[in-house]
GROMACS .gro file of C-alpha atoms in nm:
model
  371
    1MET     CA    1  -6.490  -4.845   5.215
    2TRP     CA    2  -6.299  -4.813   4.889
    3ILE     CA    3  -6.413  -4.457   4.857
    4ALA     CA    4  -6.264  -4.374   5.195
    5VAL     CA    5  -5.935  -4.540   5.099
    6LEU     CA    6  -5.920  -4.342   4.777
    7ILE     CA    7  -5.986  -4.020   4.966
    8VAL     CA    8  -5.706  -4.097   5.211
    9LEU     CA    9  -5.466  -4.178   4.928
   10ALA     CA   10  -5.552  -3.853   4.751
   11ILE     CA   11  -5.489  -3.659   5.073
   12LEU     CA   12  -5.155  -3.831   5.119
   13ALA     CA   13  -5.055  -3.762   4.758
   14ALA     CA   14  -5.143  -3.396   4.793
   15PHE     CA   15  -4.956  -3.380   5.121
   16ALA     CA   16  -4.650  -3.544   4.963
   17SER     CA   17  -4.665  -3.312   4.661
   18ALA     CA   18  -4.679  -3.008   4.887
   19SER     CA   19  -4.411  -3.135   5.122
   20PHE     CA   20  -4.141  -3.273   4.890
   21LYS     CA   21  -3.987  -3.041   4.626
   22ILE     CA   22  -3.701  -3.143   4.398
   23VAL     CA   23  -3.505  -2.842   4.266
   24GLY     CA   24  -3.287  -2.886   3.961
   25GLN     CA   25  -2.927  -2.783   3.909
   26ALA     CA   26  -2.871  -2.405   3.870
   27GLU     CA   27  -3.221  -2.341   4.003
   28VAL     CA   28  -3.354  -2.210   4.335
   29MET     CA   29  -3.692  -2.158   4.499
   30VAL     CA   30  -3.790  -1.876   4.733
   31ILE     CA   31  -3.979  -2.034   5.025
   32GLU     CA   32  -4.229  -1.831   5.227
   33ARG     CA   33  -4.370  -1.931   5.567
   34LEU     CA   34  -4.707  -1.786   5.647
   35GLY     CA   35  -4.658  -1.521   5.378
   36ARG     CA   36  -4.310  -1.407   5.486
   37PHE     CA   37  -3.970  -1.490   5.338
   38HIS     CA   38  -3.823  -1.791   5.514
   39ARG     CA   39  -3.540  -1.937   5.309
   40VAL     CA   40  -3.405  -2.017   4.961
   41ALA     CA   41  -3.435  -2.378   4.857
   42ARG     CA   42  -3.126  -2.490   4.667
   43SER     CA   43  -3.088  -2.774   4.416
   44GLY     CA   44  -3.180  -3.121   4.546
   45LEU     CA   45  -3.460  -3.252   4.769
   46ASN     CA   46  -3.632  -2.996   4.986
   47ILE     CA   47  -3.909  -3.070   5.245
   48LEU     CA   48  -4.177  -2.810   5.308
   49ILE     CA   49  -4.442  -2.792   5.578
   50PRO     CA   50  -4.774  -2.821   5.400
   51TRP     CA   51  -5.014  -2.529   5.432
   52PHE     CA   52  -4.748  -2.332   5.620
   53GLU     CA   53  -4.466  -2.307   5.367
   54ARG     CA   54  -4.497  -2.252   4.996
   55PRO     CA   55  -4.271  -2.138   4.709
   56ARG     CA   56  -4.305  -1.779   4.580
   57SER     CA   57  -4.367  -1.741   4.206
   58ILE     CA   58  -4.205  -1.471   3.989
   59ASP     CA   59  -4.292  -1.332   3.647
   60VAL     CA   60  -4.095  -1.442   3.343
   61ARG     CA   61  -4.094  -1.358   2.974
   62TYR     CA   62  -4.008  -1.577   2.678
   63PHE     CA   63  -3.906  -1.434   2.342
   64GLU     CA   64  -4.005  -1.649   2.045
   65VAL     CA   65  -3.995  -1.613   1.666
   66ALA     CA   66  -4.306  -1.723   1.481
   67VAL     CA   67  -4.307  -1.924   1.159
   68GLY     CA   68  -4.350  -1.611   0.947
   69GLY     CA   69  -4.045  -1.447   1.107
   70GLN     CA   70  -4.245  -1.229   1.345
   71LYS     CA   71  -4.114  -1.180   1.698
   72LYS     CA   72  -4.342  -1.296   1.976
   73ILE     CA   73  -4.314  -1.243   2.350
   74THR     CA   74  -4.484  -1.486   2.588
   75ALA     CA   75  -4.537  -1.381   2.950
   76GLY     CA   76  -4.585  -1.619   3.241
   77SER     CA   77  -4.488  -1.706   3.599
   78THR     CA   78  -4.281  -1.976   3.768
   79THR     CA   79  -4.167  -2.078   4.113
   80ARG     CA   80  -3.822  -2.181   3.998
   81ILE     CA   81  -3.565  -1.908   3.947
   82ASP     CA   82  -3.298  -1.987   3.687
   83LEU     CA   83  -2.949  -1.881   3.798
   84ARG     CA   84  -2.794  -1.917   3.456
   85GLU     CA   85  -2.723  -1.624   3.225
   86GLN     CA   86  -3.040  -1.528   3.047
   87VAL     CA   87  -3.111  -1.333   2.730
   88LEU     CA   88  -3.372  -1.061   2.728
   89ASN     CA   89  -3.464  -0.977   2.373
   90PHE     CA   90  -3.747  -0.745   2.281
   91PRO     CA   91  -3.877  -0.597   1.955
   92SER     CA   92  -3.707  -0.297   1.797
   93GLN     CA   93  -3.824   0.046   1.898
   94PRO     CA   94  -3.813   0.386   1.724
   95VAL     CA   95  -3.557   0.629   1.858
   96ILE     CA   96  -3.509   0.994   1.753
   97THR     CA   97  -3.152   1.114   1.713
   98LYS     CA   98  -3.018   1.463   1.783
   99ASP     CA   99  -3.057   1.566   1.418
  100ASN     CA  100  -3.426   1.458   1.422
  101VAL     CA  101  -3.390   1.130   1.235
  102THR     CA  102  -3.611   0.843   1.350
  103ILE     CA  103  -3.432   0.508   1.350
  104ASP     CA  104  -3.534   0.162   1.468
  105ILE     CA  105  -3.292  -0.001   1.715
  106ASP     CA  106  -3.303  -0.365   1.818
  107ALA     CA  107  -3.122  -0.426   2.148
  108VAL     CA  108  -3.054  -0.741   2.348
  109LEU     CA  109  -2.971  -0.773   2.717
  110TYR     CA  110  -2.772  -1.047   2.896
  111TYR     CA  111  -2.824  -1.079   3.272
  112ARG     CA  112  -2.796  -1.327   3.554
  113VAL     CA  113  -2.989  -1.344   3.881
  114ALA     CA  114  -2.735  -1.304   4.159
  115ASP     CA  115  -2.972  -1.263   4.456
  116PRO     CA  116  -3.302  -1.458   4.425
  117GLN     CA  117  -3.456  -1.281   4.726
  118LYS     CA  118  -3.404  -0.933   4.579
  119ALA     CA  119  -3.512  -1.050   4.235
  120THR     CA  120  -3.839  -1.168   4.394
  121TYR     CA  121  -3.921  -0.887   4.638
  122ALA     CA  122  -3.728  -0.579   4.512
  123VAL     CA  123  -3.909  -0.555   4.179
  124GLN     CA  124  -4.255  -0.661   4.075
  125ASN     CA  125  -4.177  -0.785   3.724
  126LEU     CA  126  -3.804  -0.824   3.664
  127PRO     CA  127  -3.802  -0.888   3.283
  128TYR     CA  128  -4.042  -0.601   3.215
  129ALA     CA  129  -3.846  -0.370   3.442
  130LEU     CA  130  -3.522  -0.451   3.263
  131GLU     CA  131  -3.686  -0.405   2.923
  132THR     CA  132  -3.834  -0.068   3.015
  133LEU     CA  133  -3.508   0.053   3.166
  134THR     CA  134  -3.321  -0.052   2.850
  135ARG     CA  135  -3.564   0.134   2.626
  136THR     CA  136  -3.551   0.460   2.822
  137THR     CA  137  -3.173   0.448   2.855
  138LEU     CA  138  -3.133   0.382   2.484
  139ARG     CA  139  -3.355   0.679   2.397
  140ASN     CA  140  -3.165   0.910   2.628
  141ILE     CA  141  -2.825   0.809   2.491
  142VAL     CA  142  -2.918   0.813   2.121
  143GLY     CA  143  -3.109   1.141   2.163
  144GLU     CA  144  -2.780   1.312   2.244
  145MET     CA  145  -2.605   1.182   1.931
  146GLU     CA  146  -2.640   1.251   1.560
  147LEU     CA  147  -2.716   0.982   1.305
  148ASP     CA  148  -2.360   0.938   1.180
  149ALA     CA  149  -2.226   0.919   1.534
  150THR     CA  150  -2.496   0.667   1.627
  151LEU     CA  151  -2.408   0.439   1.339
  152ALA     CA  152  -2.035   0.460   1.413
  153SER     CA  153  -2.046   0.440   1.795
  154ARG     CA  154  -2.209   0.110   1.884
  155ASP     CA  155  -1.942   0.019   2.136
  156ALA     CA  156  -1.976   0.355   2.311
  157ILE     CA  157  -2.355   0.318   2.326
  158ASN     CA  158  -2.324  -0.037   2.464
  159THR     CA  159  -2.083   0.076   2.734
  160ARG     CA  160  -2.299   0.369   2.848
  161MET     CA  161  -2.615   0.157   2.851
  162ARG     CA  162  -2.447  -0.109   3.059
  163GLU     CA  163  -2.327   0.147   3.313
  164VAL     CA  164  -2.674   0.303   3.353
  165ILE     CA  165  -2.870  -0.025   3.362
  166GLU     CA  166  -2.624  -0.201   3.591
  167GLU     CA  167  -2.655   0.076   3.849
  168ALA     CA  168  -3.029   0.012   3.881
  169ALA     CA  169  -3.009  -0.366   3.833
  170ILE     CA  170  -2.782  -0.414   4.133
  171GLY     CA  171  -3.070  -0.321   4.365
  172TRP     CA  172  -3.284  -0.586   4.194
  173GLY     CA  173  -3.034  -0.863   4.264
  174VAL     CA  174  -2.937  -0.888   3.896
  175ASP     CA  175  -2.586  -0.903   3.757
  176LEU     CA  176  -2.584  -0.738   3.412
  177THR     CA  177  -2.323  -0.900   3.186
  178ARG     CA  178  -2.366  -0.748   2.840
  179VAL     CA  179  -2.577  -0.505   2.641
  180GLU     CA  180  -2.568  -0.523   2.260
  181LEU     CA  181  -2.733  -0.338   1.975
  182GLN     CA  182  -2.835  -0.598   1.722
  183ALA     CA  183  -2.947  -0.369   1.442
  184ILE     CA  184  -2.988   0.001   1.365
  185GLU     CA  185  -3.231   0.064   1.080
  186PRO     CA  186  -3.257   0.421   0.946
  187PRO     CA  187  -3.551   0.525   0.725
  188ARG     CA  188  -3.553   0.419   0.361
  189ASP     CA  189  -3.483   0.767   0.219
  190ILE     CA  190  -3.199   0.819   0.464
  191LYS     CA  191  -3.061   0.480   0.372
  192GLN     CA  192  -3.069   0.567   0.000
  193SER     CA  193  -2.895   0.898   0.067
  194MET     CA  194  -2.631   0.717   0.270
  195GLU     CA  195  -2.578   0.468  -0.010
  196LEU     CA  196  -2.533   0.750  -0.264
  197GLN     CA  197  -2.293   0.925  -0.029
  198MET     CA  198  -2.102   0.604   0.028
  199ARG     CA  199  -2.080   0.540  -0.347
  200ALA     CA  200  -1.956   0.895  -0.409
  201GLU     CA  201  -1.702   0.860  -0.130
  202ARG     CA  202  -1.574   0.534  -0.274
  203GLU     CA  203  -1.547   0.688  -0.620
  204ARG     CA  204  -1.357   0.980  -0.472
  205ARG     CA  205  -1.121   0.746  -0.293
  206ALA     CA  206  -1.071   0.548  -0.613
  207ALA     CA  207  -0.994   0.868  -0.806
  208VAL     CA  208  -0.751   0.980  -0.537
  209THR     CA  209  -0.586   0.639  -0.535
  210ASN     CA  210  -0.553   0.640  -0.914
  211ALA     CA  211  -0.411   0.992  -0.907
  212GLU     CA  212  -0.159   0.897  -0.640
  213ALA     CA  213  -0.064   0.586  -0.836
  214THR     CA  214  -0.019   0.792  -1.155
  215LYS     CA  215   0.185   1.048  -0.966
  216ARG     CA  216   0.399   0.780  -0.809
  217ALA     CA  217   0.450   0.611  -1.146
  218ALA     CA  218   0.552   0.943  -1.306
  219ILE     CA  219   0.793   1.012  -1.022
  220LEU     CA  220   0.945   0.667  -1.048
  221GLU     CA  221   0.971   0.700  -1.427
  222SER     CA  222   1.140   1.041  -1.403
  223GLU     CA  223   1.375   0.911  -1.137
  224GLY     CA  224   1.457   0.614  -1.359
  225VAL     CA  225   1.520   0.842  -1.660
  226ARG     CA  226   1.737   1.072  -1.448
  227GLU     CA  227   1.935   0.782  -1.307
  228ALA     CA  228   1.977   0.637  -1.655
  229GLN     CA  229   2.100   0.972  -1.787
  230VAL     CA  230   2.337   1.010  -1.493
  231ARG     CA  231   2.475   0.664  -1.545
  232ARG     CA  232   2.500   0.719  -1.921
  233ALA     CA  233   2.685   1.047  -1.858
  234GLU     CA  234   2.915   0.876  -1.612
  235GLY     CA  235   2.979   0.599  -1.864
  236GLU     CA  236   3.050   0.851  -2.140
  237LYS     CA  237   3.279   1.041  -1.906
  238ASP     CA  238   3.467   0.727  -1.811
  239ALA     CA  239   3.484   0.625  -2.178
  240ALA     CA  240   3.612   0.970  -2.277
  241ILE     CA  241   3.873   0.956  -2.002
  242LEU     CA  242   3.982   0.611  -2.106
  243ARG     CA  243   3.981   0.717  -2.473
  244ALA     CA  244   4.190   1.024  -2.393
  245GLN     CA  245   4.427   0.817  -2.184
  246GLY     CA  246   4.456   0.567  -2.470
  247GLN     CA  247   4.520   0.844  -2.724
  248ALA     CA  248   4.774   1.002  -2.493
  249THR     CA  249   4.947   0.669  -2.446
  250ALA     CA  250   4.940   0.608  -2.821
  251ARG     CA  251   5.077   0.954  -2.899
  252LEU     CA  252   5.348   0.907  -2.641
  253ALA     CA  253   5.434   0.572  -2.793
  254MET     CA  254   5.432   0.723  -3.145
  255ALA     CA  255   5.644   1.014  -3.026
  256GLU     CA  256   5.893   0.778  -2.864
  257ALA     CA  257   5.899   0.566  -3.182
  258GLU     CA  258   5.944   0.876  -3.399
  259ALA     CA  259   6.217   1.003  -3.169
  260GLN     CA  260   6.398   0.671  -3.195
  261ALA     CA  261   6.355   0.678  -3.576
  262LEU     CA  262   6.491   1.034  -3.596
  263SER     CA  263   6.778   0.939  -3.372
  264ARG     CA  264   6.864   0.647  -3.595
  265ILE     CA  265   6.833   0.862  -3.911
  266ALA     CA  266   7.051   1.130  -3.759
  267SER     CA  267   7.309   0.872  -3.661
  268ALA     CA  268   7.305   0.715  -4.008
  269LEU     CA  269   7.341   1.048  -4.198
  270PRO     CA  270   7.620   1.305  -4.183
  271GLU     CA  271   7.579   1.585  -3.934
  272GLY     CA  272   7.330   1.852  -4.041
  273GLU     CA  273   7.180   1.650  -4.330
  274ALA     CA  274   6.891   1.489  -4.137
  275ALA     CA  275   6.663   1.792  -4.183
  276MET     CA  276   6.711   1.787  -4.561
  277TYR     CA  277   6.629   1.417  -4.567
  278LEU     CA  278   6.307   1.462  -4.371
  279LEU     CA  279   6.200   1.752  -4.593
  280GLY     CA  280   6.238   1.539  -4.901
  281VAL     CA  281   6.041   1.254  -4.746
  282LYS     CA  282   5.755   1.484  -4.653
  283TYR     CA  283   5.752   1.630  -5.006
  284LEU     CA  284   5.727   1.284  -5.160
  285GLU     CA  285   5.447   1.190  -4.923
  286ALA     CA  286   5.253   1.504  -5.015
  287LEU     CA  287   5.274   1.460  -5.393
  288PRO     CA  288   5.016   1.179  -5.423
  289LYS     CA  289   4.763   1.382  -5.227
  290ILE     CA  290   4.823   1.685  -5.446
  291THR     CA  291   4.756   1.489  -5.763
  292GLU     CA  292   4.433   1.325  -5.644
  293GLY     CA  293   4.131   1.379  -5.869
  294SER     CA  294   4.068   1.352  -6.242
  295GLY     CA  295   4.196   1.621  -6.479
  296THR     CA  296   4.425   1.784  -6.224
  297THR     CA  297   4.670   2.043  -6.358
  298ILE     CA  298   4.967   2.147  -6.145
  299PHE     CA  299   5.198   2.446  -6.208
  300LEU     CA  300   5.549   2.417  -6.060
  301PRO     CA  301   5.694   2.763  -5.987
  302ALA     CA  302   6.061   2.846  -6.002
  303GLU     CA  303   6.091   2.794  -5.630
  304ALA     CA  304   6.006   2.427  -5.680
  305THR     CA  305   6.355   2.370  -5.826
  306GLY     CA  306   6.493   2.411  -5.477
  307VAL     CA  307   6.280   2.124  -5.360
  308MET     CA  308   6.395   1.913  -5.653
  309GLY     CA  309   6.752   1.998  -5.562
  310ALA     CA  310   6.678   1.889  -5.205
  311ILE     CA  311   6.557   1.557  -5.337
  312GLY     CA  312   6.875   1.516  -5.538
  313ALA     CA  313   7.085   1.605  -5.237
  314MET     CA  314   6.892   1.345  -5.039
  315ARG     CA  315   6.987   1.088  -5.298
  316GLU     CA  316   7.353   1.180  -5.272
  317LEU     CA  317   7.332   1.168  -4.893
  318LEU     CA  318   7.178   0.827  -4.899
  319ALA     CA  319   7.439   0.708  -5.147
  320ARG     CA  320   7.718   0.837  -4.923
  321GLY     CA  321   7.562   0.690  -4.612
  322GLY     CA  322   7.543   0.347  -4.774
  323ALA     CA  323   7.163   0.318  -4.752
  324SER     CA  324   7.045   0.008  -4.924
  325SER     CA  325   6.728   0.171  -5.050
  326ALA     CA  326   6.915   0.437  -5.246
  327ARG     CA  327   7.124   0.195  -5.458
  328GLY     CA  328   6.840   0.095  -5.691
  329ALA     CA  329   6.685   0.442  -5.713
  330ALA     CA  330   6.685   0.649  -6.034
  331PRO     CA  331   6.898   0.965  -6.050
  332ALA     CA  332   6.712   1.270  -5.922
  333PRO     CA  333   6.628   1.544  -6.177
  334ARG     CA  334   6.833   1.858  -6.180
  335ALA     CA  335   6.658   2.182  -6.132
  336THR     CA  336   6.766   2.485  -6.338
  337THR     CA  337   6.722   2.839  -6.234
  338SER     CA  338   6.618   3.096  -6.488
  339SER     CA  339   6.740   3.454  -6.481
  340ALA     CA  340   6.448   3.570  -6.689
  341PRO     CA  341   6.170   3.776  -6.539
  342THR     CA  342   5.914   3.577  -6.347
  343GLN     CA  343   5.600   3.499  -6.545
  344PRO     CA  344   5.321   3.247  -6.514
  345PRO     CA  345   5.421   2.909  -6.653
  346PRO     CA  346   5.229   2.777  -6.947
  347GLN     CA  347   4.928   2.564  -6.867
  348LEU     CA  348   4.956   2.194  -6.930
  349GLY     CA  349   4.708   2.034  -7.156
  350ALA     CA  350   4.556   1.694  -7.142
  351GLY     CA  351   4.819   1.425  -7.086
  352GLY     CA  352   5.073   1.689  -6.965
  353ALA     CA  353   5.166   1.821  -7.319
  354ARG     CA  354   5.202   2.183  -7.407
  355PRO     CA  355   5.012   2.343  -7.688
  356ASP     CA  356   5.335   2.368  -7.896
  357GLY     CA  357   5.406   1.993  -7.846
  358ASP     CA  358   5.716   2.033  -7.623
  359ALA     CA  359   5.662   1.848  -7.294
  360ASP     CA  360   6.012   1.894  -7.150
  361ASP     CA  361   6.100   2.261  -7.097
  362GLY     CA  362   5.916   2.587  -7.097
  363PRO     CA  363   6.000   2.884  -7.320
  364ASP     CA  364   6.218   3.034  -7.045
  365GLY     CA  365   6.385   2.701  -6.950
  366THR     CA  366   6.158   2.632  -6.648
  367PRO     CA  367   6.078   2.262  -6.610
  368VAL     CA  368   5.714   2.160  -6.624
  369ALA     CA  369   5.600   1.846  -6.442
  370ASP     CA  370   5.371   1.610  -6.619
  371LEU     CA  371   5.158   1.430  -6.358
   0.00000   0.00000   0.00000
């Protein structure tokens, strides 16, 4: 009796498990009736007819990383199709470039199932198909490029791969979102050569930068020196102009003052006597300069008596003109003219005395000045 009840309960449980299916959010199930596609079960509670309807399973792949860092791919099957964006990652593969360099490229693929019916019936193993298509497309694209272009053209490679893979993935009910190259690993010797080349290029750039900086500094320094010289020349020019203008103004002022002085002298003296007065003044001003220096001996020729007479005449003129400066002056010496033949005057000795002891007149009556 109890055995029969247990059997009935087991049959009911199996019937309920086969009849009632709960599908989660962003998941679907492909339902077949008698081996043919019937419908797509969406999220929520779905009731199936036992032994007549059943969900169709599809192949899936899971990419895992082991504890030691090794990449591991686990294959399996499931009746629930995930509609979210999925990542298809597979181990790196060797690819030969146009210049015969073998490099390892690690690519990753992002896709989303847009049509569950096509993803189930249009392709036998969707993850493997996508992986194989990615590998072949990557080899074809990189095989047409050299190593330097491959390393510098990741975006171009991603774009071309997406265009090629998306064209085939549309028929599989898959919406391809992105294709990315995670890593490009050239061989070790190529990598060392690239590092040496990069170091040499950086040193060259540093040398060029230093040379340009030195050149720029020299140019700036020369421009500064030139500008300083120009400004110094302009300052000297302006100073010379101002100095010349000042000298001209001073000379004009001195000339005006001298003209006024001459006018006053001419007005104070009788007519025609101003020239004689000025000549005497100039002679007196020149005498101290003539007698400068130690042990100076001066010979006064006969013509000097005319100058002495001019000085005496100046005294008389000043006395007649009532000049106050002439009242306390000593009488001017008289100059005598000798009718004897002209001969060199005797040389004065130390202290202005002649060798014969007479310090007043020469042998021919010519006066000798003792300075």
